[in-house]
Every structure is written in C-alpha cells, then in structure tokens.
GROMACS .gro file of N, CA, C and O in nm:
model
  256
    1MET      N    1   0.084  -0.119   0.000
    1MET     CA    2   0.000   0.000   0.000
    1MET      C    3   0.087   0.123   0.000
    1MET      O    4   0.173   0.140   0.085
    2ILE      N    5   0.066   0.208  -0.095
    2ILE     CA    6   0.137   0.336  -0.104
    2ILE      C    7   0.064   0.437  -0.016
    2ILE      O    8  -0.055   0.429   0.005
    3PHE      N    9   0.139   0.534   0.036
    3PHE     CA   10   0.080   0.637   0.120
    3PHE      C   11  -0.033   0.706   0.045
    3PHE      O   12  -0.018   0.741  -0.072
    4PRO      N   13  -0.149   0.727   0.108
    4PRO     CA   14  -0.269   0.780   0.040
    4PRO      C   15  -0.260   0.929   0.011
    4PRO      O   16  -0.319   1.012   0.079
    5LEU      N   17  -0.186   0.968  -0.093
    5LEU     CA   18  -0.165   1.109  -0.123
    5LEU      C   19  -0.293   1.180  -0.167
    5LEU      O   20  -0.312   1.298  -0.136
    6GLU      N   21  -0.381   1.112  -0.241
    6GLU     CA   22  -0.504   1.176  -0.287
    6GLU      C   23  -0.590   1.221  -0.168
    6GLU      O   24  -0.644   1.331  -0.167
    7GLN      N   25  -0.600   1.135  -0.067
    7GLN     CA   26  -0.678   1.169   0.052
    7GLN      C   27  -0.609   1.279   0.132
    7GLN      O   28  -0.675   1.364   0.190
    8LEU      N   29  -0.478   1.278   0.134
    8LEU     CA   30  -0.403   1.379   0.207
    8LEU      C   31  -0.423   1.517   0.144
    8LEU      O   32  -0.444   1.616   0.215
    9VAL      N   33  -0.422   1.524   0.013
    9VAL     CA   34  -0.441   1.651  -0.057
    9VAL      C   35  -0.581   1.706  -0.033
    9VAL      O   36  -0.599   1.827  -0.014
   10SER      N   37  -0.680   1.620  -0.029
   10SER     CA   38  -0.818   1.666  -0.012
   10SER      C   39  -0.860   1.678   0.135
   10SER      O   40  -0.973   1.714   0.164
   11PHE      N   41  -0.770   1.652   0.229
   11PHE     CA   42  -0.801   1.657   0.371
   11PHE      C   43  -0.825   1.801   0.414
   11PHE      O   44  -0.745   1.890   0.385
   12ASN      N   45  -0.937   1.827   0.483
   12ASN     CA   46  -0.974   1.963   0.521
   12ASN      C   47  -0.948   1.994   0.668
   12ASN      O   48  -0.969   2.105   0.711
   13GLY      N   49  -0.905   1.896   0.745
   13GLY     CA   50  -0.883   1.917   0.888
   13GLY      C   51  -0.745   1.971   0.919
   13GLY      O   52  -0.669   2.011   0.831
   14ASN      N   53  -0.712   1.970   1.047
   14ASN     CA   54  -0.583   2.015   1.095
   14ASN      C   55  -0.480   1.906   1.067
   14ASN      O   56  -0.488   1.796   1.121
   15ILE      N   57  -0.382   1.936   0.984
   15ILE     CA   58  -0.284   1.834   0.943
   15ILE      C   59  -0.195   1.792   1.059
   15ILE      O   60  -0.150   1.678   1.065
   16TYR      N   61  -0.168   1.882   1.153
   16TYR     CA   62  -0.089   1.845   1.270
   16TYR      C   63  -0.162   1.740   1.352
   16TYR      O   64  -0.103   1.642   1.395
   17GLU      N   65  -0.291   1.760   1.375
   17GLU     CA   66  -0.371   1.663   1.450
   17GLU      C   67  -0.376   1.530   1.377
   17GLU      O   68  -0.365   1.424   1.438
   18ALA      N   69  -0.393   1.535   1.246
   18ALA     CA   70  -0.398   1.412   1.167
   18ALA      C   71  -0.265   1.337   1.172
   18ALA      O   72  -0.263   1.214   1.183
   19THR      N   73  -0.155   1.410   1.168
   19THR     CA   74  -0.023   1.348   1.177
   19THR      C   75  -0.003   1.282   1.313
   19THR      O   76   0.047   1.169   1.321
   20ALA      N   77  -0.043   1.351   1.418
   20ALA     CA   78  -0.031   1.294   1.552
   20ALA      C   79  -0.119   1.170   1.567
   20ALA      O   80  -0.077   1.070   1.626
   21ALA      N   81  -0.240   1.175   1.512
   21ALA     CA   82  -0.331   1.061   1.521
   21ALA      C   83  -0.278   0.942   1.441
   21ALA      O   84  -0.284   0.827   1.487
   22ALA      N   85  -0.225   0.968   1.322
   22ALA     CA   86  -0.169   0.860   1.239
   22ALA      C   87  -0.046   0.799   1.306
   22ALA      O   88  -0.026   0.677   1.301
   23SER      N   89   0.034   0.882   1.369
   23SER     CA   90   0.152   0.833   1.440
   23SER      C   91   0.113   0.742   1.556
   23SER      O   92   0.171   0.634   1.575
   24ARG      N   93   0.014   0.783   1.631
   24ARG     CA   94  -0.034   0.702   1.744
   24ARG      C   95  -0.094   0.570   1.694
   24ARG      O   96  -0.070   0.464   1.751
   25ARG      N   97  -0.170   0.576   1.586
   25ARG     CA   98  -0.231   0.456   1.530
   25ARG      C   99  -0.123   0.362   1.475
   25ARG      O  100  -0.133   0.239   1.491
   26ALA      N  101  -0.019   0.417   1.413
   26ALA     CA  102   0.091   0.335   1.361
   26ALA      C  103   0.159   0.260   1.475
   26ALA      O  104   0.194   0.143   1.463
   27TYR      N  105   0.176   0.328   1.589
   27TYR     CA  106   0.234   0.262   1.706
   27TYR      C  107   0.145   0.147   1.753
   27TYR      O  108   0.193   0.038   1.781
   28GLN      N  109   0.013   0.173   1.759
   28GLN     CA  110  -0.080   0.069   1.801
   28GLN      C  111  -0.074  -0.051   1.707
   28GLN      O  112  -0.073  -0.166   1.751
   29LEU      N  113  -0.069  -0.025   1.577
   29LEU     CA  114  -0.063  -0.133   1.479
   29LEU      C  115   0.067  -0.212   1.491
   29LEU      O  116   0.068  -0.335   1.474
   30ALA      N  117   0.177  -0.145   1.519
   30ALA     CA  118   0.305  -0.212   1.534
   30ALA      C  119   0.305  -0.304   1.655
   30ALA      O  120   0.366  -0.410   1.652
   31VAL      N  121   0.233  -0.265   1.759
   31VAL     CA  122   0.228  -0.345   1.881
   31VAL      C  123   0.139  -0.467   1.863
   31VAL      O  124   0.176  -0.578   1.902
   32ILE      N  125   0.021  -0.450   1.801
   32ILE     CA  126  -0.073  -0.561   1.793
   32ILE      C  127  -0.042  -0.659   1.680
   32ILE      O  128  -0.075  -0.776   1.688
   33LYS      N  129   0.018  -0.611   1.570
   33LYS     CA  130   0.059  -0.696   1.458
   33LYS      C  131  -0.051  -0.792   1.412
   33LYS      O  132  -0.035  -0.913   1.412
   34ASP      N  133  -0.164  -0.738   1.371
   34ASP     CA  134  -0.273  -0.823   1.323
   34ASP      C  135  -0.255  -0.857   1.176
   34ASP      O  136  -0.156  -0.821   1.113
   35SER      N  137  -0.352  -0.926   1.119
   35SER     CA  138  -0.342  -0.974   0.981
   35SER      C  139  -0.340  -0.858   0.881
   35SER      O  140  -0.279  -0.870   0.774
   36GLU      N  141  -0.407  -0.747   0.915
   36GLU     CA  142  -0.408  -0.633   0.823
   36GLU      C  143  -0.268  -0.573   0.808
   36GLU      O  144  -0.230  -0.529   0.700
   37VAL      N  145  -0.190  -0.575   0.914
   37VAL     CA  146  -0.051  -0.528   0.908
   37VAL      C  147   0.031  -0.621   0.820
   37VAL      O  148   0.112  -0.576   0.738
   38GLU      N  149   0.011  -0.751   0.834
   38GLU     CA  150   0.084  -0.848   0.753
   38GLU      C  151   0.049  -0.834   0.605
   38GLU      O  152   0.135  -0.847   0.518
   39GLU      N  153  -0.078  -0.807   0.575
   39GLU     CA  154  -0.120  -0.787   0.436
   39GLU      C  155  -0.056  -0.663   0.376
   39GLU      O  156  -0.039  -0.654   0.255
   40ASN      N  157  -0.024  -0.566   0.460
   40ASN     CA  158   0.038  -0.441   0.416
   40ASN      C  159   0.191  -0.449   0.425
   40ASN      O  160   0.258  -0.347   0.427
   41LEU      N  161   0.243  -0.570   0.435
   41LEU     CA  162   0.387  -0.597   0.441
   41LEU      C  163   0.456  -0.527   0.558
   41LEU      O  164   0.571  -0.487   0.548
   42GLY      N  165   0.385  -0.509   0.667
   42GLY     CA  166   0.442  -0.451   0.787
   42GLY      C  167   0.455  -0.300   0.784
   42GLY      O  168   0.514  -0.242   0.875
   43LYS      N  169   0.402  -0.236   0.684
   43LYS     CA  170   0.412  -0.090   0.670
   43LYS      C  171   0.299  -0.024   0.749
   43LYS      O  172   0.192   0.004   0.696
   44VAL      N  173   0.326   0.002   0.875
   44VAL     CA  174   0.221   0.049   0.965
   44VAL      C  175   0.186   0.196   0.944
   44VAL      O  176   0.072   0.236   0.966
   45VAL      N  177   0.280   0.278   0.899
   45VAL     CA  178   0.251   0.421   0.881
   45VAL      C  179   0.152   0.443   0.766
   45VAL      O  180   0.055   0.516   0.781
   46SER      N  181   0.176   0.378   0.653
   46SER     CA  182   0.083   0.394   0.541
   46SER      C  183  -0.053   0.334   0.573
   46SER      O  184  -0.157   0.388   0.535
   47LEU      N  185  -0.055   0.224   0.647
   47LEU     CA  186  -0.182   0.163   0.687
   47LEU      C  187  -0.257   0.255   0.782
   47LEU      O  188  -0.377   0.276   0.766
   48ALA      N  189  -0.188   0.314   0.879
   48ALA     CA  190  -0.251   0.405   0.973
   48ALA      C  191  -0.306   0.528   0.901
   48ALA      O  192  -0.418   0.572   0.929
   49ALA      N  193  -0.230   0.583   0.807
   49ALA     CA  194  -0.276   0.700   0.732
   49ALA      C  195  -0.399   0.665   0.648
   49ALA      O  196  -0.495   0.742   0.643
   50ARG      N  197  -0.397   0.548   0.585
   50ARG     CA  198  -0.513   0.507   0.504
   50ARG      C  199  -0.636   0.491   0.591
   50ARG      O  200  -0.745   0.536   0.557
   51GLN      N  201  -0.620   0.430   0.709
   51GLN     CA  202  -0.732   0.414   0.800
   51GLN      C  203  -0.786   0.549   0.846
   51GLN      O  204  -0.907   0.568   0.856
   52LEU      N  205  -0.698   0.642   0.871
   52LEU     CA  206  -0.740   0.774   0.917
   52LEU      C  207  -0.813   0.852   0.807
   52LEU      O  208  -0.921   0.905   0.829
   53PHE      N  209  -0.754   0.855   0.688
   53PHE     CA  210  -0.811   0.935   0.580
   53PHE      C  211  -0.934   0.872   0.515
   53PHE      O  212  -1.010   0.941   0.448
   54THR      N  213  -0.956   0.743   0.535
   54THR     CA  214  -1.078   0.679   0.483
   54THR      C  215  -1.182   0.661   0.592
   54THR      O  216  -1.279   0.591   0.573
   55SER      N  217  -1.159   0.722   0.707
   55SER     CA  218  -1.252   0.723   0.821
   55SER      C  219  -1.278   0.585   0.879
   55SER      O  220  -1.383   0.561   0.938
   56GLN      N  221  -1.183   0.493   0.864
   56GLN     CA  222  -1.195   0.364   0.932
   56GLN      C  223  -1.170   0.382   1.081
   56GLN      O  224  -1.220   0.305   1.162
   57ILE      N  225  -1.091   0.482   1.115
   57ILE     CA  226  -1.069   0.518   1.255
   57ILE      C  227  -1.095   0.667   1.269
   57ILE      O  228  -1.091   0.741   1.171
   58GLN      N  229  -1.125   0.709   1.388
   58GLN     CA  230  -1.147   0.850   1.417
   58GLN      C  231  -1.063   0.888   1.536
   58GLN      O  232  -1.025   0.804   1.617
   59TYR      N  233  -1.033   1.016   1.548
   59TYR     CA  234  -0.957   1.064   1.662
   59TYR      C  235  -1.027   1.183   1.724
   59TYR      O  236  -1.112   1.245   1.662
   60ARG      N  237  -0.990   1.212   1.848
   60ARG     CA  238  -1.043   1.330   1.915
   60ARG      C  239  -0.934   1.385   2.005
   60ARG      O  240  -0.847   1.312   2.050
   61ILE      N  241  -0.940   1.513   2.029
   61ILE     CA  242  -0.845   1.580   2.116
   61ILE      C  243  -0.902   1.581   2.257
   61ILE      O  244  -1.015   1.625   2.277
   62GLU      N  245  -0.826   1.531   2.350
   62GLU     CA  246  -0.872   1.527   2.489
   62GLU      C  247  -0.838   1.659   2.558
   62GLU      O  248  -0.728   1.711   2.544
   63ASP      N  249  -0.933   1.712   2.632
   63ASP     CA  250  -0.910   1.831   2.712
   63ASP      C  251  -0.841   1.792   2.841
   63ASP      O  252  -0.877   1.693   2.904
   64LYS      N  253  -0.743   1.870   2.881
   64LYS     CA  254  -0.673   1.840   3.006
   64LYS      C  255  -0.714   1.936   3.113
   64LYS      O  256  -0.750   2.042   3.100
   0.00000   0.00000   0.00000
C-alpha cells in the first residue's frame, strides 16, 4: 500500500492533529501486529494513514 496522497491533498482538517493521530495509530498497529498489518507488508505508517483518511478510525483531542 502506497501512502494515500489523494486523501491527504483533499483533507480539510488540521494536518498536525492528523499526523499525531496517524503516528499514534501506527504505534498501536506495530504493537498488535494483526493480519491487516501483515497484508500491508508490515508498513504500519501507510496503513494508519489510510485508516485515518478513509474514516476507518477517528480521533479526538482530549481536554486536560
């Protein structure tokens, strides 16, 4: 899976928040190592970005 550039270009949200969310999701994927990671040849960053930009996962900012 190549990094989803089309979705990145059309993304209307805060790119810093999206980057932080994709980074956190990539870490989660690296830890759990499920079949979807294996299908993506272990490339967790592109998988996390695809999940984020296709709304398979959602993120929210927690108030402290």
